[in-house]
Short mmCIF file of C-alpha atoms in Angstrom, two decimals:
data_model
loop_
_atom_site.label_atom_id
_atom_site.label_comp_id
_atom_site.label_asym_id
_atom_site.label_seq_id
_atom_site.Cartn_x
_atom_site.Cartn_y
_atom_site.Cartn_z
CA UNK M 1435 -21.27 -52.70 68.38
CA UNK M 1436 -23.35 -49.90 66.86
CA UNK M 1437 -23.31 -49.13 63.32
CA UNK M 1438 -22.15 -45.63 63.04
CA UNK M 1439 -24.37 -42.53 63.41
CA UNK M 1440 -25.33 -40.58 60.21
CA UNK M 1441 -24.33 -36.67 60.25
CA UNK M 1442 -26.31 -34.25 58.20
CA UNK M 1443 -27.70 -30.91 58.97
CA UNK M 1444 -31.33 -31.67 59.78
CA UNK M 1445 -30.78 -34.43 62.03
CA UNK M 1446 -27.99 -32.47 64.01
CA UNK M 1447 -30.74 -30.10 65.15
CA UNK M 1448 -32.65 -32.91 66.97
CA UNK M 1449 -31.93 -34.03 70.28
CA UNK M 1450 -30.81 -37.23 69.41
CA UNK M 1451 -29.85 -37.43 65.75
CA UNK M 1452 -28.67 -41.18 66.06
CA UNK M 1453 -32.32 -42.17 66.17
CA UNK M 1454 -32.82 -41.37 62.60
CA UNK M 1455 -31.14 -42.72 59.33
CA UNK M 1456 -32.08 -41.07 55.79
CA UNK M 1457 -32.56 -43.35 52.51
CA UNK M 1458 -29.66 -41.97 51.40
CA UNK M 1459 -27.49 -43.20 54.35
CA UNK M 1460 -29.20 -46.54 54.42
CA UNK M 1461 -28.60 -47.23 50.64
CA UNK M 1462 -24.77 -46.41 51.07
CA UNK M 1463 -25.13 -48.81 54.03
CA UNK M 1464 -26.33 -51.68 52.37
CA UNK M 1465 -24.15 -51.26 49.56
CA UNK M 1466 -20.92 -51.38 51.91
CA UNK M 1467 -22.12 -54.48 53.24
CA UNK M 1468 -23.57 -53.33 56.62
CA UNK M 1469 -26.22 -56.16 56.59
CA UNK M 1470 -23.28 -59.00 56.60
CA UNK M 1471 -23.29 -60.66 59.91
CA UNK M 1472 -26.26 -58.89 61.15
CA UNK M 1473 -24.38 -55.68 62.40
CA UNK M 1474 -27.19 -53.69 60.77
CA UNK M 1475 -30.67 -55.15 60.52
CA UNK M 1476 -33.36 -53.52 58.35
CA UNK M 1477 -36.93 -54.21 59.64
CA UNK M 1478 -40.06 -53.65 57.62
CA UNK M 1479 -43.35 -53.30 59.57
CA UNK M 1480 -46.31 -52.12 57.84
CA UNK M 1481 -50.07 -51.76 58.56
CA UNK M 1482 -50.81 -54.14 55.51
CA UNK M 1483 -49.80 -57.42 56.12
CA UNK M 1484 -48.85 -58.59 52.67
CA UNK M 1485 -47.06 -55.13 51.46
CA UNK M 1486 -43.69 -56.43 52.56
CA UNK M 1487 -44.27 -59.39 50.10
CA UNK M 1488 -45.13 -57.26 47.38
CA UNK M 1489 -41.50 -55.43 47.49
CA UNK M 1490 -38.97 -54.60 49.92
CA UNK M 1491 -35.62 -53.00 50.61
CA UNK M 1492 -33.38 -55.87 50.10
CA UNK M 1493 -32.23 -58.03 52.86
CA UNK M 1494 -34.71 -56.12 55.17
CA UNK M 1495 -37.00 -58.59 57.47
CA UNK M 1496 -40.55 -58.31 58.26
CA UNK M 1497 -41.89 -57.88 61.71
CA UNK M 1498 -45.63 -57.72 61.98
CA UNK M 1499 -47.26 -55.79 64.59
CA UNK M 1500 -50.31 -57.49 65.04
CA UNK M 1501 -49.26 -60.99 64.74
CA UNK M 1502 -45.71 -60.92 66.27
CA UNK M 1503 -45.52 -58.18 68.95
CA UNK M 1504 -49.01 -58.74 70.44
CA UNK M 1505 -50.06 -61.40 72.77
CA UNK M 1506 -53.67 -62.03 71.84
CA UNK M 1507 -54.62 -63.63 74.99
CA UNK M 1508 -53.00 -61.49 77.74
CA UNK M 1509 -54.00 -58.16 75.49
CA UNK M 1510 -50.53 -57.24 75.87
CA UNK M 1511 -47.16 -57.19 74.31
CA UNK M 1512 -45.16 -60.44 74.19
CA UNK M 1513 -42.99 -61.20 77.20
CA UNK M 1514 -39.14 -61.34 77.12
CA UNK M 1515 -38.71 -64.74 76.02
CA UNK M 1516 -40.92 -64.51 73.12
CA UNK M 1517 -39.54 -61.11 72.28
CA UNK M 1518 -35.94 -62.60 72.25
CA UNK M 1519 -37.04 -65.40 70.13
CA UNK M 1520 -38.48 -63.28 67.46
CA UNK M 1521 -35.69 -61.21 67.49
CA UNK M 1522 -33.07 -64.13 66.89
CA UNK M 1523 -35.23 -65.17 64.11
CA UNK M 1524 -35.12 -62.04 62.28
CA UNK M 1525 -31.10 -61.86 62.62
CA UNK M 1526 -31.28 -59.37 65.39
CA UNK M 1527 -28.49 -59.65 68.50
CA UNK M 1528 -28.79 -57.41 71.33
CA UNK M 1529 -25.97 -55.19 69.91
CA UNK M 1530 -27.62 -55.02 66.29
CA UNK M 1531 -28.14 -51.43 65.04
CA UNK M 1532 -31.97 -52.01 63.84
CA UNK M 1533 -33.21 -49.87 61.30
CA UNK M 1534 -36.91 -50.00 60.99
CA UNK M 1535 -39.36 -48.48 58.24
CA UNK M 1536 -42.61 -49.03 56.90
CA UNK M 1537 -45.73 -47.45 55.13
CA UNK M 1538 -48.00 -44.46 56.02
CA UNK M 1539 -45.08 -42.30 57.12
CA UNK M 1540 -43.79 -44.73 59.46
CA UNK M 1541 -46.64 -45.27 61.76
CA UNK M 1542 -46.29 -49.16 62.51
CA UNK M 1543 -42.58 -48.44 62.00
CA UNK M 1544 -42.61 -45.88 65.19
CA UNK M 1545 -44.68 -48.48 66.71
CA UNK M 1546 -42.59 -51.28 66.32
CA UNK M 1547 -39.81 -49.01 67.40
CA UNK M 1548 -41.54 -48.25 70.69
CA UNK M 1549 -42.04 -51.99 71.37
CA UNK M 1550 -38.43 -52.53 70.95
CA UNK M 1551 -37.56 -49.64 73.25
CA UNK M 1552 -39.83 -51.60 75.92
CA UNK M 1553 -37.30 -54.45 75.76
CA UNK M 1554 -34.33 -51.77 76.05
CA UNK M 1555 -32.96 -52.45 72.69
CA UNK M 1556 -30.29 -49.92 72.53
CA UNK M 1557 -29.87 -49.05 68.91
CA UNK M 1558 -32.98 -48.70 66.89
CA UNK M 1559 -33.46 -46.26 64.55
CA UNK M 1560 -36.16 -45.04 62.13
CA UNK M 1561 -35.84 -44.56 58.66
CA UNK M 1562 -36.85 -40.88 57.74
CA UNK M 1563 -39.64 -40.94 55.24
CA UNK M 1564 -40.11 -44.73 55.29
CA UNK M 1565 -41.16 -46.78 52.71
CA UNK M 1566 -42.91 -44.37 50.62
CA UNK M 1567 -39.96 -42.29 50.25
CA UNK M 1568 -37.35 -45.29 49.38
CA UNK M 1569 -40.05 -45.73 46.52
CA UNK M 1570 -40.40 -42.65 45.30
CA UNK M 1571 -36.65 -42.28 45.03
CA UNK M 1572 -36.55 -45.29 42.93
CA UNK M 1573 -34.39 -47.32 45.19
CA UNK M 1574 -33.86 -51.22 44.92
CA UNK M 1575 -36.56 -53.43 46.02
CA UNK M 1576 -36.78 -56.91 45.89
CA UNK M 1577 -39.80 -59.60 46.60
CA UNK M 1578 -37.25 -62.24 47.84
CA UNK M 1579 -37.63 -62.80 51.39
CA UNK M 1580 -34.77 -62.27 53.75
CA UNK M 1581 -33.49 -65.62 55.07
CA UNK M 1582 -31.03 -63.97 58.25
CA UNK M 1583 -28.67 -66.29 60.05
CA UNK M 1584 -30.07 -66.42 63.49
CA UNK M 1585 -29.16 -63.30 65.92
CA UNK M 1586 -28.14 -63.94 69.67
CA UNK M 1587 -31.00 -62.45 71.67
CA UNK M 1588 -31.20 -62.64 75.38
CA UNK M 1589 -34.42 -63.06 77.48
CA UNK M 1590 -34.89 -59.42 78.55
CA UNK M 1591 -37.94 -58.36 80.84
CA UNK M 1592 -40.06 -55.92 79.49
CA UNK M 1593 -39.68 -52.64 81.08
CA UNK M 1594 -42.85 -50.52 80.44
CA UNK M 1595 -42.54 -47.70 83.02
CA UNK M 1596 -40.35 -45.48 81.31
CA UNK M 1597 -42.17 -44.95 77.85
CA UNK M 1598 -45.36 -46.65 78.41
CA UNK M 1599 -48.86 -45.42 80.24
CA UNK M 1600 -51.58 -47.30 81.24
CA UNK M 1601 -54.99 -46.10 82.33
CA UNK M 1602 -54.39 -45.62 85.94
CA UNK M 1603 -51.09 -43.69 84.79
CA UNK M 1604 -53.30 -41.30 82.83
CA UNK M 1605 -55.84 -40.88 85.68
CA UNK M 1606 -52.79 -40.11 88.21
CA UNK M 1607 -51.18 -37.58 85.13
CA UNK M 1608 -53.85 -35.02 85.12
CA UNK M 1609 -52.12 -31.43 85.61
CA UNK M 1610 -49.67 -32.66 83.39
CA UNK M 1611 -49.91 -32.40 79.61
CA UNK M 1612 -51.55 -34.62 77.34
CA UNK M 1613 -51.21 -34.76 73.16
CA UNK M 1614 -54.06 -36.41 71.72
CA UNK M 1615 -52.83 -37.05 68.03
CA UNK M 1616 -56.03 -38.19 66.37
CA UNK M 1617 -57.89 -36.60 63.82
CA UNK M 1618 -59.88 -33.21 64.73
CA UNK M 1619 -63.22 -35.28 64.07
CA UNK M 1620 -62.08 -37.84 66.69
CA UNK M 1621 -60.82 -35.29 69.28
CA UNK M 1622 -64.40 -33.25 69.12
CA UNK M 1623 -66.39 -36.63 69.49
CA UNK M 1624 -68.09 -36.57 66.12
CA UNK M 1625 -66.47 -39.65 65.28
CA UNK M 1626 -64.53 -42.75 67.14
CA UNK M 1627 -62.37 -43.94 64.41
CA UNK M 1628 -60.27 -42.33 61.50
CA UNK M 1629 -62.09 -41.13 58.63
CA UNK M 1630 -61.98 -43.91 56.09
CA UNK M 1631 -61.35 -46.68 58.96
CA UNK M 1632 -63.46 -49.28 60.62
CA UNK M 1633 -65.63 -48.63 63.51
CA UNK M 1634 -63.33 -49.69 66.53
CA UNK M 1635 -66.15 -50.00 68.79
CA UNK M 1636 -65.62 -46.95 71.42
CA UNK M 1637 -68.49 -46.27 73.38
CA UNK M 1638 -67.98 -42.34 73.68
CA UNK M 1639 -66.45 -39.84 71.26
CA UNK M 1640 -64.39 -37.00 72.87
CA UNK M 1641 -60.80 -36.82 74.41
CA UNK M 1642 -59.20 -36.85 77.71
CA UNK M 1643 -59.70 -33.55 79.84
CA UNK M 1644 -57.04 -31.18 79.10
CA UNK M 1645 -55.44 -32.80 76.11
CA UNK M 1646 -54.13 -30.73 73.42
CA UNK M 1647 -55.01 -31.84 69.78
CA UNK M 1648 -52.06 -31.89 67.60
CA UNK M 1649 -53.18 -34.79 64.95
CA UNK M 1650 -49.98 -37.09 64.36
CA UNK M 1651 -49.50 -36.30 60.62
CA UNK M 1652 -48.54 -32.70 61.47
CA UNK M 1653 -45.15 -33.74 62.49
CA UNK M 1654 -44.32 -35.17 59.05
CA UNK M 1655 -43.76 -33.60 55.75
CA UNK M 1656 -45.20 -34.05 52.69
CA UNK M 1657 -42.60 -36.72 51.94
CA UNK M 1658 -43.32 -38.62 55.09
CA UNK M 1659 -40.05 -37.25 56.93
CA UNK M 1660 -39.92 -35.80 60.04
CA UNK M 1661 -40.72 -32.16 59.98
CA UNK M 1662 -37.42 -29.98 61.04
CA UNK M 1663 -36.70 -29.08 64.67
CA UNK M 1664 -37.98 -25.38 64.37
CA UNK M 1665 -41.26 -26.78 62.71
CA UNK M 1666 -41.81 -29.42 65.38
CA UNK M 1667 -41.29 -26.86 68.28
CA UNK M 1668 -43.90 -24.51 66.85
CA UNK M 1669 -45.89 -27.16 67.04
CA UNK M 1670 -45.58 -29.00 70.35
CA UNK M 1671 -44.03 -25.98 72.12
CA UNK M 1672 -46.03 -23.08 70.74
CA UNK M 1673 -49.21 -24.72 69.71
CA UNK M 1674 -49.63 -27.40 72.32
CA UNK M 1675 -47.68 -25.24 75.05
CA UNK M 1676 -45.17 -28.02 76.13
CA UNK M 1677 -42.69 -26.68 78.11
CA UNK M 1678 -38.85 -27.71 78.50
CA UNK M 1679 -38.91 -30.67 81.00
CA UNK M 1680 -42.53 -31.53 80.87
CA UNK M 1681 -43.83 -35.17 81.73
CA UNK M 1682 -45.95 -35.87 78.58
CA UNK M 1683 -48.51 -38.68 77.69
CA UNK M 1684 -49.51 -39.13 74.09
CA UNK M 1685 -52.36 -41.13 72.95
CA UNK M 1686 -54.43 -42.03 69.74
CA UNK M 1687 -56.86 -44.85 69.35
CA UNK M 1688 -54.87 -47.92 69.60
CA UNK M 1689 -51.35 -46.40 70.19
CA UNK M 1690 -49.66 -46.72 67.01
CA UNK M 1691 -50.19 -43.15 65.49
CA UNK M 1692 -49.19 -41.74 68.96
CA UNK M 1693 -45.90 -43.67 68.52
CA UNK M 1694 -45.09 -41.50 65.77
CA UNK M 1695 -45.66 -38.71 68.08
CA UNK M 1696 -43.67 -40.08 71.06
CA UNK M 1697 -40.85 -40.61 68.81
CA UNK M 1698 -40.71 -36.71 67.86
CA UNK M 1699 -41.30 -35.56 71.61
CA UNK M 1700 -38.57 -38.16 72.94
CA UNK M 1701 -35.92 -38.28 70.29
CA UNK M 1702 -36.24 -34.92 68.06
CA UNK M 1703 -37.16 -32.72 70.82
CA UNK M 1704 -35.60 -34.30 73.52
CA UNK M 1705 -38.33 -34.68 76.22
CA UNK M 1706 -36.83 -36.84 78.39
CA UNK M 1707 -40.30 -38.29 79.92
CA UNK M 1708 -42.54 -39.18 77.36
CA UNK M 1709 -44.91 -41.93 77.51
CA UNK M 1710 -47.31 -43.41 74.97
CA UNK M 1711 -50.70 -44.72 76.36
CA UNK M 1712 -51.52 -47.64 74.01
CA UNK M 1713 -54.73 -48.53 75.36
CA UNK M 1714 -55.73 -45.17 74.21
CA UNK M 1715 -59.03 -44.10 73.14
CA UNK M 1716 -60.35 -47.86 72.41
CA UNK M 1717 -59.89 -48.31 76.16
CA UNK M 1718 -60.32 -44.64 77.67
CA UNK M 1719 -63.64 -44.43 75.73
CA UNK M 1720 -64.97 -47.48 76.99
CA UNK M 1721 -63.90 -47.24 80.68
CA UNK M 1722 -66.44 -46.93 83.68
CA UNK M 1723 -66.11 -43.77 85.58
CA UNK M 1724 -63.80 -42.38 83.49
CA UNK M 1725 -64.04 -38.49 82.45
CA UNK M 1726 -63.79 -37.38 78.96
CA UNK M 1727 -64.43 -34.02 77.28
CA UNK M 1728 -66.50 -33.57 74.08
CA UNK M 1729 -66.04 -30.62 71.73
CA UNK M 1730 -63.02 -28.58 70.48
CA UNK M 1731 -61.96 -27.34 74.11
CA UNK M 1732 -59.28 -28.73 75.90
CA UNK M 1733 -61.38 -28.99 79.23
CA UNK M 1734 -60.22 -29.04 82.41
CA UNK M 1735 -58.69 -31.35 85.35
CA UNK M 1736 -61.58 -33.25 86.68
CA UNK M 1737 -62.26 -32.99 90.15
CA UNK M 1738 -60.75 -36.32 92.01
CA UNK M 1739 -63.18 -38.56 93.17
CA UNK P 1107 -64.86 -83.85 48.84
CA UNK P 1108 -64.24 -82.88 52.66
CA UNK P 1109 -63.86 -79.43 51.58
CA UNK P 1110 -67.21 -79.56 49.36
CA UNK P 1111 -68.99 -80.87 52.61
CA UNK P 1112 -67.44 -78.07 54.75
CA UNK P 1113 -69.04 -75.52 52.44
CA UNK P 1114 -72.29 -76.83 51.01
CA UNK P 1115 -73.93 -73.46 50.39
CA UNK P 1116 -71.43 -71.63 48.31
CA UNK P 1117 -71.28 -71.39 44.79
CA UNK P 1118 -68.50 -73.94 42.97
CA UNK P 1119 -66.01 -71.20 42.16
CA UNK P 1120 -66.18 -69.82 45.50
CA UNK P 1121 -65.89 -73.23 47.27
CA UNK P 1122 -62.78 -73.94 45.38
CA UNK P 1123 -61.30 -71.03 46.67
CA UNK P 1124 -62.28 -71.95 49.98
CA UNK P 1125 -61.16 -75.40 49.83
CA UNK P 1126 -57.61 -74.02 48.31
CA UNK P 1127 -57.22 -71.79 51.16
CA UNK P 1128 -58.11 -74.30 53.70
CA UNK P 1129 -55.75 -76.98 52.23
CA UNK P 1130 -52.56 -74.53 53.07
CA UNK P 1131 -50.66 -73.62 56.05
CA UNK P 1132 -51.08 -70.01 57.40
CA UNK P 1133 -48.12 -68.69 55.73
CA UNK P 1134 -49.18 -70.41 52.51
CA UNK P 1135 -52.74 -68.80 52.67
CA UNK P 1136 -51.08 -65.37 52.90
CA UNK P 1137 -48.90 -66.33 49.45
CA UNK P 1138 -52.32 -67.27 48.07
CA UNK P 1139 -53.93 -64.38 49.09
CA UNK P 1140 -51.23 -62.48 47.73
CA UNK P 1141 -51.32 -64.06 44.45
CA UNK P 1142 -55.50 -62.91 44.31
CA UNK P 1143 -54.35 -59.40 44.83
CA UNK P 1144 -51.83 -59.75 41.56
CA UNK P 1145 -54.35 -61.00 39.45
CA UNK P 1146 -57.50 -58.35 40.50
CA UNK P 1147 -58.08 -57.02 37.16
CA UNK P 1148 -57.90 -53.28 36.27
CA UNK P 1149 -61.51 -51.51 35.97
CA UNK P 1150 -62.52 -51.15 32.38
CA UNK P 1151 -62.19 -47.71 30.81
CA UNK P 1152 -65.72 -46.87 31.31
CA UNK P 1153 -65.51 -47.03 35.13
CA UNK P 1154 -61.68 -45.84 34.98
CA UNK P 1155 -63.06 -42.59 33.97
CA UNK P 1156 -66.28 -42.41 36.19
CA UNK P 1157 -65.34 -42.80 39.72
CA UNK P 1158 -68.39 -41.57 40.83
CA UNK P 1159 -70.08 -44.84 39.68
CA UNK P 1160 -68.25 -46.91 42.10
CA UNK P 1161 -69.25 -47.15 45.99
CA UNK P 1162 -66.30 -46.71 48.76
CA UNK P 1163 -65.96 -49.85 51.20
CA UNK P 1164 -65.34 -47.34 54.15
CA UNK P 1165 -64.75 -50.42 56.59
CA UNK P 1166 -61.47 -51.36 54.70
CA UNK P 1167 -58.35 -49.97 56.02
CA UNK P 1168 -57.43 -48.57 52.79
CA UNK P 1169 -59.09 -47.00 50.03
CA UNK P 1170 -61.62 -49.86 48.14
CA UNK P 1171 -63.86 -49.00 45.91
CA UNK P 1172 -66.62 -51.34 44.07
CA UNK P 1173 -69.51 -51.81 41.88
CA UNK P 1174 -71.74 -54.34 39.99
CA UNK P 1175 -73.24 -54.63 36.50
CA UNK P 1176 -76.15 -56.94 35.92
CA UNK P 1177 -76.93 -58.69 32.93
CA UNK P 1178 -80.55 -59.83 32.32
CA UNK P 1179 -81.71 -63.48 31.61
CA UNK P 1180 -81.44 -64.52 28.40
CA UNK P 1181 -83.96 -67.06 27.11
CA UNK P 1182 -82.66 -70.20 29.12
CA UNK P 1183 -79.62 -68.24 30.61
CA UNK P 1184 -80.33 -66.67 33.98
CA UNK P 1185 -79.41 -63.20 34.84
CA UNK P 1186 -75.71 -62.69 35.83
CA UNK P 1187 -73.81 -60.02 37.75
CA UNK P 1188 -70.19 -58.57 37.30
CA UNK P 1189 -67.93 -57.23 40.07
CA UNK P 1190 -65.62 -54.63 39.68
CA UNK P 1191 -62.96 -53.27 42.20
CA UNK P 1192 -60.57 -50.50 42.49
CA UNK P 1193 -57.89 -50.88 45.25
CA UNK P 1194 -54.23 -49.42 45.25
CA UNK P 1195 -51.34 -51.97 44.72
CA UNK P 1196 -49.73 -50.67 48.29
CA UNK P 1197 -52.93 -52.36 49.90
CA UNK P 1198 -52.26 -55.90 48.94
CA UNK P 1199 -54.26 -57.82 51.58
CA UNK P 1200 -57.43 -55.58 50.51
CA UNK P 1201 -56.75 -56.26 46.78
CA UNK P 1202 -56.28 -59.77 47.69
CA UNK P 1203 -59.85 -60.28 49.43
CA UNK P 1204 -61.26 -58.14 46.15
CA UNK P 1205 -59.78 -60.75 44.02
CA UNK P 1206 -61.22 -63.83 46.16
CA UNK P 1207 -64.57 -62.01 45.70
CA UNK P 1208 -64.46 -61.36 42.15
CA UNK P 1209 -63.36 -64.69 40.96
CA UNK P 1210 -65.69 -66.34 43.24
CA UNK P 1211 -68.66 -64.32 42.58
CA UNK P 1212 -68.15 -62.62 39.08
CA UNK P 1213 -70.73 -64.10 36.43
CA UNK P 1214 -72.92 -65.59 39.10
CA UNK P 1215 -76.89 -64.99 39.01
CA UNK P 1216 -78.16 -62.52 41.77
CA UNK P 1217 -80.06 -65.36 43.55
CA UNK P 1218 -76.48 -67.22 43.81
CA UNK P 1219 -74.68 -64.20 45.22
CA UNK P 1220 -77.24 -63.28 47.78
CA UNK P 1221 -77.23 -66.88 48.83
CA UNK P 1222 -73.55 -66.59 49.85
CA UNK P 1223 -73.32 -66.74 53.87
CA UNK P 1224 -72.59 -63.47 54.81
CA UNK P 1225 -69.58 -64.86 57.38
CA UNK P 1226 -68.12 -66.76 54.45
CA UNK P 1227 -64.61 -64.98 54.66
CA UNK P 1228 -64.27 -66.38 58.08
CA UNK P 1229 -63.83 -69.67 55.78
CA UNK P 1230 -60.63 -68.87 54.41
CA UNK P 1231 -58.76 -69.26 57.70
CA UNK P 1232 -57.24 -66.07 57.62
CA UNK P 1233 -58.44 -64.61 60.80
CA UNK P 1234 -55.51 -65.38 62.82
CA UNK P 1235 -52.71 -64.34 60.34
CA UNK P 1236 -54.62 -61.24 59.17
CA UNK P 1237 -56.15 -60.11 62.25
CA UNK P 1238 -60.10 -59.81 62.90
CA UNK P 1239 -59.73 -55.87 62.30
CA UNK P 1240 -58.20 -56.35 58.81
CA UNK P 1241 -60.85 -59.24 58.04
CA UNK P 1242 -63.52 -56.84 58.88
CA UNK P 1243 -63.24 -54.95 55.68
CA UNK P 1244 -63.76 -58.04 53.63
CA UNK P 1245 -66.87 -58.77 55.36
CA UNK P 1246 -67.83 -55.40 54.82
CA UNK P 1247 -66.97 -56.00 50.95
CA UNK P 1248 -69.02 -59.05 50.74
CA UNK P 1249 -72.20 -57.24 52.51
CA UNK P 1250 -71.71 -54.30 50.16
CA UNK P 1251 -71.81 -56.29 47.03
CA UNK P 1252 -75.15 -58.34 48.57
CA UNK P 1253 -76.59 -54.97 49.14
CA UNK P 1254 -76.09 -53.80 45.79
CA UNK P 1255 -77.13 -56.88 44.06
CA UNK P 1256 -80.44 -56.97 46.17
CA UNK P 1257 -81.03 -53.19 44.83
CA UNK P 1258 -80.37 -54.35 41.16
CA UNK P 1259 -82.47 -56.95 41.28
CA UNK P 1260 -85.40 -58.43 42.47
CA UNK P 1261 -84.82 -61.41 44.58
CA UNK P 1262 -86.81 -63.93 42.46
CA UNK P 1263 -84.90 -63.28 39.27
#
């Protein structure tokens, strides 16, 4: 049975308020014993593989995006059996309410949430503001690694189509809106990786033709929480020019920053069809016979070949 | 002695660290890296107040700054190089790598540091657990240390 949904003014304005919880709400839920019996499971997912070990929300389990959600051989996400084993080991059952949080305004948390969505996990939510807000508010932390009782998780086949776009899907998507969430320097092609991040080895710099540039962090306020509905509408409906009912694809460099934007479009603004192109620039920038646009202009739909 | 045979070209302190890592299981290696991150000393005041003296390792995923100081040879004692790192507590992996390099290389001569193989970080057995992307930061750190040491000292010291 899902855990009750949080009600507050900010969340109520969103299309799917049940997808977010606040730090106050989570602290109160933990206090009330929600973690007992696995009805509510708190998951930390960070960029830094050791950050959880330095201190985390009491009772939270860790999911490492790189080593636990990816299959290094197929260059894909894990399959249903591995996901079921992972979830069960973390104390997650199919009907558990899962609250995910992490560092860097929830980049990796949003990415993990998106992967849970590929497996159709029904009730998975983000902690608004993530790890940094929890710590900034002086809330409880522990270095004790959680050892939950195993959950019961069925083997569910991953269903990519509703929320995941592949390169061919993007090629077929031309004419419909694309959002590029990378930095302006990556968008124009001045650089192929984030400032202060390692070179990822993309052959070309630029963006997918017609993509609007809305860097992911613009959806976040200073404290790492999502901006309110009005602000998000100004950004995506106003600046990016999305219209109600649009079919949208978001991308970045490897799909993690665009998960943050995917979440905002899908659950906060309520676009039904939003897909994250996780191959992103790492794939597109290197792909043979795939067009790009350099510079600040969005560019036009490439002629079919 | 097996470990020593595996890592013949490393200075003693660094070889010992590599052996420690190699003797552990993967989860234990991460714990050891976490301990190194905790033990990374703060910067001395003369560097704390002068960030311009530090060089940023842009290949790391989080802000990491480093610098070296060289003490000239004194009589029979060879020259020695001291290493200084600055990395935020919210970047424990980066701090852990910095801690390994500091404990393994601090106080050695320029010649000894320059002789450390560039792929030494791979010997820690962390590549699978940490991922190649994250390992790249440590390799870059070692590369920058060696470049700074080479610039500060003629090769034959």
